[in-house]
Amino acid sequence: MVAGTSSKTIVTVDPDTPEAHSLRQFGLHHSSLLSPELDFADNKDPDVETITNVLTVRAAQALQQDVSSSGQSGYGVMFAFLSQFDVDADTSTVLKQVCSRCRRRVYESSDYKCTNSSCTGEHTAHDEPPDMEYSITVSLTDHTGSLELCHLLPDVAEQMLGCKAREWPNLHSAEKTNIKWIYLLERARAVIKMKRVDDRTGARCFIHVLALEKADPQQLLDQGLTGS
Ligand SMILES: [Zn+2]
């Protein structure tokens, strides 16, 4: 796969002009554009089961270039080691708080107010407490390199950890560490999606993990990979 020329758009404006102000306002009111977890789904996403093209890390990186320049989402299956899976670290790297109505991320510093203008009404933690959702990034590594910052979909994370997000803080750290070692440094079969997100700082390509399971030995043999 050959990457085309980059069509990345970088907007630079004088910070004191009205344009800069309206861009800032745009950013404030459209903060979803700045967060990777939003709008990952396209209407035309294929079923996970129908995604079968296998990518090495190097091929995935080339696809990432293609997606960045074309804006067309890319998909693939990777057989790679889970080289980062820090679920027993600080819960702030594992969980995020989201609006219970529209699932947009909310923050304690703004009293968990939802910034989504199309979300119904103003509400705060007092009348409607935020929900918890998993927000975990992993790295996938094979003999060709490492693909970092792959965002697990919340449902995928919940399935892997075998625990609802709101129950996660109650687990003992030893339990979390045990769960981590079920996957860490194991060969996984991961279905990934790459999607370009355009915002005022330019275009970025986010990697989402749509499904992840430990690879079974037969799959590895079929791919000419030896399990370890
Ligand atoms: Zn909301």
Short mmCIF file of C-alpha atoms and ligand atoms in Angstrom, two decimals:
data_model
loop_
_atom_site.label_atom_id
_atom_site.label_comp_id
_atom_site.label_asym_id
_atom_site.label_seq_id
_atom_site.Cartn_x
_atom_site.Cartn_y
_atom_site.Cartn_z
CA MET A 1 0.00 0.00 0.00
CA VAL A 2 1.51 3.29 -1.03
CA ALA A 3 0.74 6.40 0.89
CA GLY A 4 -0.34 9.34 -1.23
CA THR A 5 0.72 12.88 -0.67
CA SER A 6 -0.58 14.24 2.55
CA SER A 7 -3.70 16.36 2.29
CA LYS A 8 -3.42 17.39 5.90
CA THR A 9 -4.88 20.81 6.36
CA ILE A 10 -3.31 23.05 8.90
CA VAL A 11 -5.12 26.26 9.67
CA THR A 12 -3.01 28.95 11.20
CA VAL A 13 -4.64 32.19 12.17
CA ASP A 14 -3.63 35.22 14.12
CA PRO A 15 -4.95 34.48 17.62
CA ASP A 16 -6.42 37.99 17.92
CA THR A 17 -8.53 38.00 14.79
CA PRO A 18 -12.30 37.37 14.79
CA GLU A 19 -11.56 34.18 12.83
CA ALA A 20 -9.44 32.88 15.66
CA HIS A 21 -12.15 33.73 18.12
CA SER A 22 -14.81 31.91 16.13
CA LEU A 23 -12.47 28.95 15.73
CA ARG A 24 -12.01 28.88 19.47
CA GLN A 25 -15.75 29.03 19.95
CA PHE A 26 -16.14 26.29 17.40
CA GLY A 27 -13.67 24.21 19.33
CA LEU A 28 -15.47 24.85 22.60
CA HIS A 29 -18.83 23.89 21.21
CA HIS A 30 -17.62 20.99 19.17
CA SER A 31 -15.26 19.40 21.60
CA SER A 32 -16.33 16.00 20.27
CA LEU A 33 -14.12 16.74 17.31
CA LEU A 34 -11.17 16.83 19.63
CA SER A 35 -11.79 13.54 21.36
CA PRO A 36 -10.94 10.25 19.71
CA GLU A 37 -13.78 8.28 21.25
CA LEU A 38 -16.57 10.21 19.59
CA ASP A 39 -18.14 9.37 16.28
CA PHE A 40 -15.88 6.41 15.64
CA ALA A 41 -18.69 4.63 13.83
CA ASP A 42 -19.52 5.26 10.20
CA ASN A 43 -22.90 4.29 8.85
CA LYS A 44 -21.14 2.17 6.33
CA ASP A 45 -18.92 0.24 8.75
CA PRO A 46 -18.74 -3.40 7.70
CA ASP A 47 -19.62 -6.18 10.16
CA VAL A 48 -16.60 -7.09 12.26
CA GLU A 49 -16.91 -10.71 11.05
CA THR A 50 -16.50 -9.62 7.43
CA ILE A 51 -13.16 -7.86 8.08
CA THR A 52 -10.57 -10.48 7.18
CA ASN A 53 -7.60 -8.72 5.55
CA VAL A 54 -4.59 -9.38 7.72
CA LEU A 55 -2.17 -6.54 8.44
CA THR A 56 1.27 -6.55 9.97
CA VAL A 57 2.14 -3.51 12.04
CA ARG A 58 4.10 -2.11 9.12
CA ALA A 59 1.13 -2.58 6.77
CA ALA A 60 -1.13 -0.98 9.36
CA GLN A 61 1.17 2.03 9.53
CA ALA A 62 1.02 2.35 5.73
CA LEU A 63 -2.78 2.10 5.92
CA GLN A 64 -2.72 4.84 8.54
CA GLN A 65 -0.95 7.09 6.02
CA ASP A 66 -3.56 6.24 3.39
CA VAL A 67 -6.41 7.00 5.78
CA SER A 68 -4.78 10.28 6.80
CA SER A 69 -4.47 11.43 3.22
CA SER A 70 -7.69 10.05 1.72
CA GLY A 71 -10.02 10.49 4.70
CA GLN A 72 -11.50 7.09 3.94
CA SER A 73 -11.62 4.79 6.94
CA GLY A 74 -9.51 1.62 6.85
CA TYR A 75 -9.98 -1.79 8.48
CA GLY A 76 -7.94 -4.90 9.12
CA VAL A 77 -7.15 -7.86 11.33
CA MET A 78 -3.89 -7.98 13.24
CA PHE A 79 -2.18 -10.88 14.93
CA ALA A 80 0.10 -9.10 17.34
CA PHE A 81 1.32 -9.12 20.91
CA LEU A 82 -0.45 -6.87 23.34
CA SER A 83 2.61 -4.93 24.45
CA GLN A 84 0.84 -2.33 26.52
CA PHE A 85 -2.22 -2.97 28.64
CA ASP A 86 -1.93 -0.89 31.82
CA VAL A 87 -5.23 -1.74 33.44
CA ASP A 88 -3.82 -2.00 36.95
CA ALA A 89 -2.49 1.56 36.86
CA ASP A 90 -4.37 4.62 38.07
CA THR A 91 -8.09 4.28 37.23
CA SER A 92 -7.97 7.62 35.40
CA THR A 93 -6.11 5.84 32.60
CA VAL A 94 -8.74 3.08 32.49
CA LEU A 95 -12.04 4.86 33.05
CA LYS A 96 -13.66 8.05 31.93
CA GLN A 97 -16.88 9.74 32.97
CA VAL A 98 -19.50 10.26 30.31
CA CYS A 99 -22.85 11.99 30.05
CA SER A 100 -25.50 9.42 30.94
CA ARG A 101 -27.66 10.59 28.04
CA CYS A 102 -25.37 11.10 25.05
CA ARG A 103 -22.16 9.34 26.23
CA ARG A 104 -19.99 12.38 25.64
CA ARG A 105 -17.05 12.68 28.00
CA VAL A 106 -17.62 15.00 30.96
CA TYR A 107 -15.14 16.35 33.48
CA GLU A 108 -15.14 16.93 37.21
CA SER A 109 -13.57 20.36 36.68
CA SER A 110 -16.72 21.49 34.86
CA ASP A 111 -19.07 19.82 37.36
CA TYR A 112 -19.74 16.98 34.87
CA LYS A 113 -21.70 19.34 32.63
CA CYS A 114 -22.35 17.93 29.19
CA THR A 115 -21.00 20.18 26.41
CA ASN A 116 -23.02 18.52 23.68
CA SER A 117 -25.32 21.22 22.33
CA SER A 118 -27.73 18.64 20.93
CA CYS A 119 -27.95 16.77 24.23
CA THR A 120 -31.22 17.44 26.02
CA GLY A 121 -30.99 20.23 28.54
CA GLU A 122 -28.48 21.46 31.03
CA HIS A 123 -27.76 18.92 33.67
CA THR A 124 -25.13 18.51 36.29
CA ALA A 125 -23.88 15.81 38.58
CA HIS A 126 -26.58 16.83 41.04
CA ASP A 127 -29.60 15.87 38.99
CA GLU A 128 -28.00 13.20 36.82
CA PRO A 129 -24.70 11.63 37.83
CA PRO A 130 -22.31 10.74 35.01
CA ASP A 131 -21.79 7.17 33.87
CA MET A 132 -18.45 5.37 33.83
CA GLU A 133 -17.04 3.97 30.65
CA TYR A 134 -13.77 2.22 29.84
CA SER A 135 -11.19 4.31 28.03
CA ILE A 136 -8.15 2.11 27.46
CA THR A 137 -5.41 2.34 24.89
CA VAL A 138 -3.22 -0.61 23.99
CA SER A 139 -0.13 -1.17 21.87
CA LEU A 140 0.07 -3.96 19.31
CA THR A 141 3.51 -5.29 18.46
CA ASP A 142 4.81 -7.77 15.91
CA HIS A 143 8.13 -8.46 14.16
CA THR A 144 7.65 -5.35 12.01
CA GLY A 145 7.07 -2.79 14.74
CA SER A 146 4.60 -1.38 17.24
CA LEU A 147 1.27 0.30 16.74
CA GLU A 148 0.55 2.51 19.71
CA LEU A 149 -2.51 4.32 21.04
CA CYS A 150 -5.08 1.85 19.79
CA HIS A 151 -8.35 2.74 21.55
CA LEU A 152 -10.39 -0.20 22.79
CA LEU A 153 -14.10 0.34 22.28
CA PRO A 154 -15.77 0.43 25.72
CA ASP A 155 -17.68 -2.81 25.01
CA VAL A 156 -14.50 -4.55 23.90
CA ALA A 157 -12.73 -3.48 27.09
CA GLU A 158 -15.65 -4.65 29.23
CA GLN A 159 -15.62 -8.05 27.58
CA MET A 160 -11.85 -8.41 28.04
CA LEU A 161 -11.89 -7.34 31.67
CA GLY A 162 -15.06 -9.28 32.48
CA CYS A 163 -16.34 -6.47 34.65
CA LYS A 164 -18.66 -3.50 34.25
CA ALA A 165 -16.85 -0.15 34.16
CA ARG A 166 -18.62 1.14 37.28
CA GLU A 167 -17.49 -1.97 39.23
CA TRP A 168 -13.86 -1.71 38.18
CA PRO A 169 -12.78 0.71 40.96
CA ASN A 170 -13.96 -1.84 43.55
CA LEU A 171 -11.59 -4.55 42.36
CA HIS A 172 -8.46 -5.16 44.40
CA SER A 173 -5.25 -4.21 42.65
CA ALA A 174 -4.11 -7.85 42.71
CA GLU A 175 -7.24 -8.83 40.79
CA LYS A 176 -6.55 -6.08 38.24
CA THR A 177 -2.99 -7.28 37.83
CA ASN A 178 -4.19 -10.85 37.30
CA ILE A 179 -6.58 -9.69 34.60
CA LYS A 180 -3.82 -7.68 32.96
CA TRP A 181 -1.61 -10.76 32.67
CA ILE A 182 -4.33 -12.73 30.90
CA TYR A 183 -3.59 -10.54 27.88
CA LEU A 184 -0.30 -8.70 28.31
CA LEU A 185 2.44 -10.07 26.03
CA GLU A 186 0.01 -12.61 24.61
CA ARG A 187 -0.63 -12.90 20.90
CA ALA A 188 -4.00 -11.38 20.16
CA ARG A 189 -6.28 -11.27 17.18
CA ALA A 190 -7.44 -7.67 16.94
CA VAL A 191 -9.85 -6.15 14.44
CA ILE A 192 -8.98 -2.51 13.97
CA LYS A 193 -10.51 0.50 12.33
CA MET A 194 -8.63 3.64 11.37
CA LYS A 195 -10.52 6.83 10.97
CA ARG A 196 -9.43 10.35 10.17
CA VAL A 197 -10.74 13.07 12.40
CA ASP A 198 -10.42 16.64 11.17
CA ASP A 199 -10.31 19.43 13.65
CA ARG A 200 -8.89 22.90 13.90
CA THR A 201 -5.39 21.59 14.59
CA GLY A 202 -5.39 19.50 11.43
CA ALA A 203 -6.27 15.93 10.58
CA ARG A 204 -5.43 13.02 12.83
CA CYS A 205 -5.93 9.35 12.33
CA PHE A 206 -7.37 7.42 15.28
CA ILE A 207 -7.10 3.68 15.69
CA HIS A 208 -10.05 1.88 17.26
CA VAL A 209 -10.07 -1.75 18.30
CA LEU A 210 -13.46 -3.18 17.28
CA ALA A 211 -12.77 -6.67 18.64
CA LEU A 212 -9.91 -8.34 20.48
CA GLU A 213 -9.39 -11.89 21.68
CA LYS A 214 -6.43 -14.12 22.37
CA ALA A 215 -5.38 -15.66 19.07
CA ASP A 216 -5.91 -19.39 18.92
CA PRO A 217 -2.97 -21.57 17.83
CA GLN A 218 -4.70 -22.70 14.64
CA GLN A 219 -5.22 -19.09 13.52
CA LEU A 220 -1.52 -18.44 14.09
CA LEU A 221 -0.56 -21.51 12.07
CA ASP A 222 -2.89 -20.39 9.28
CA GLN A 223 -1.07 -17.07 9.24
CA GLY A 224 2.34 -18.74 9.22
CA LEU A 225 3.01 -17.37 12.68
CA THR A 226 4.28 -19.47 15.53
CA GLY A 227 2.58 -18.96 18.84
CA SER A 228 4.63 -18.37 21.91
ZN ZN B 1 -25.04 14.72 27.04
#
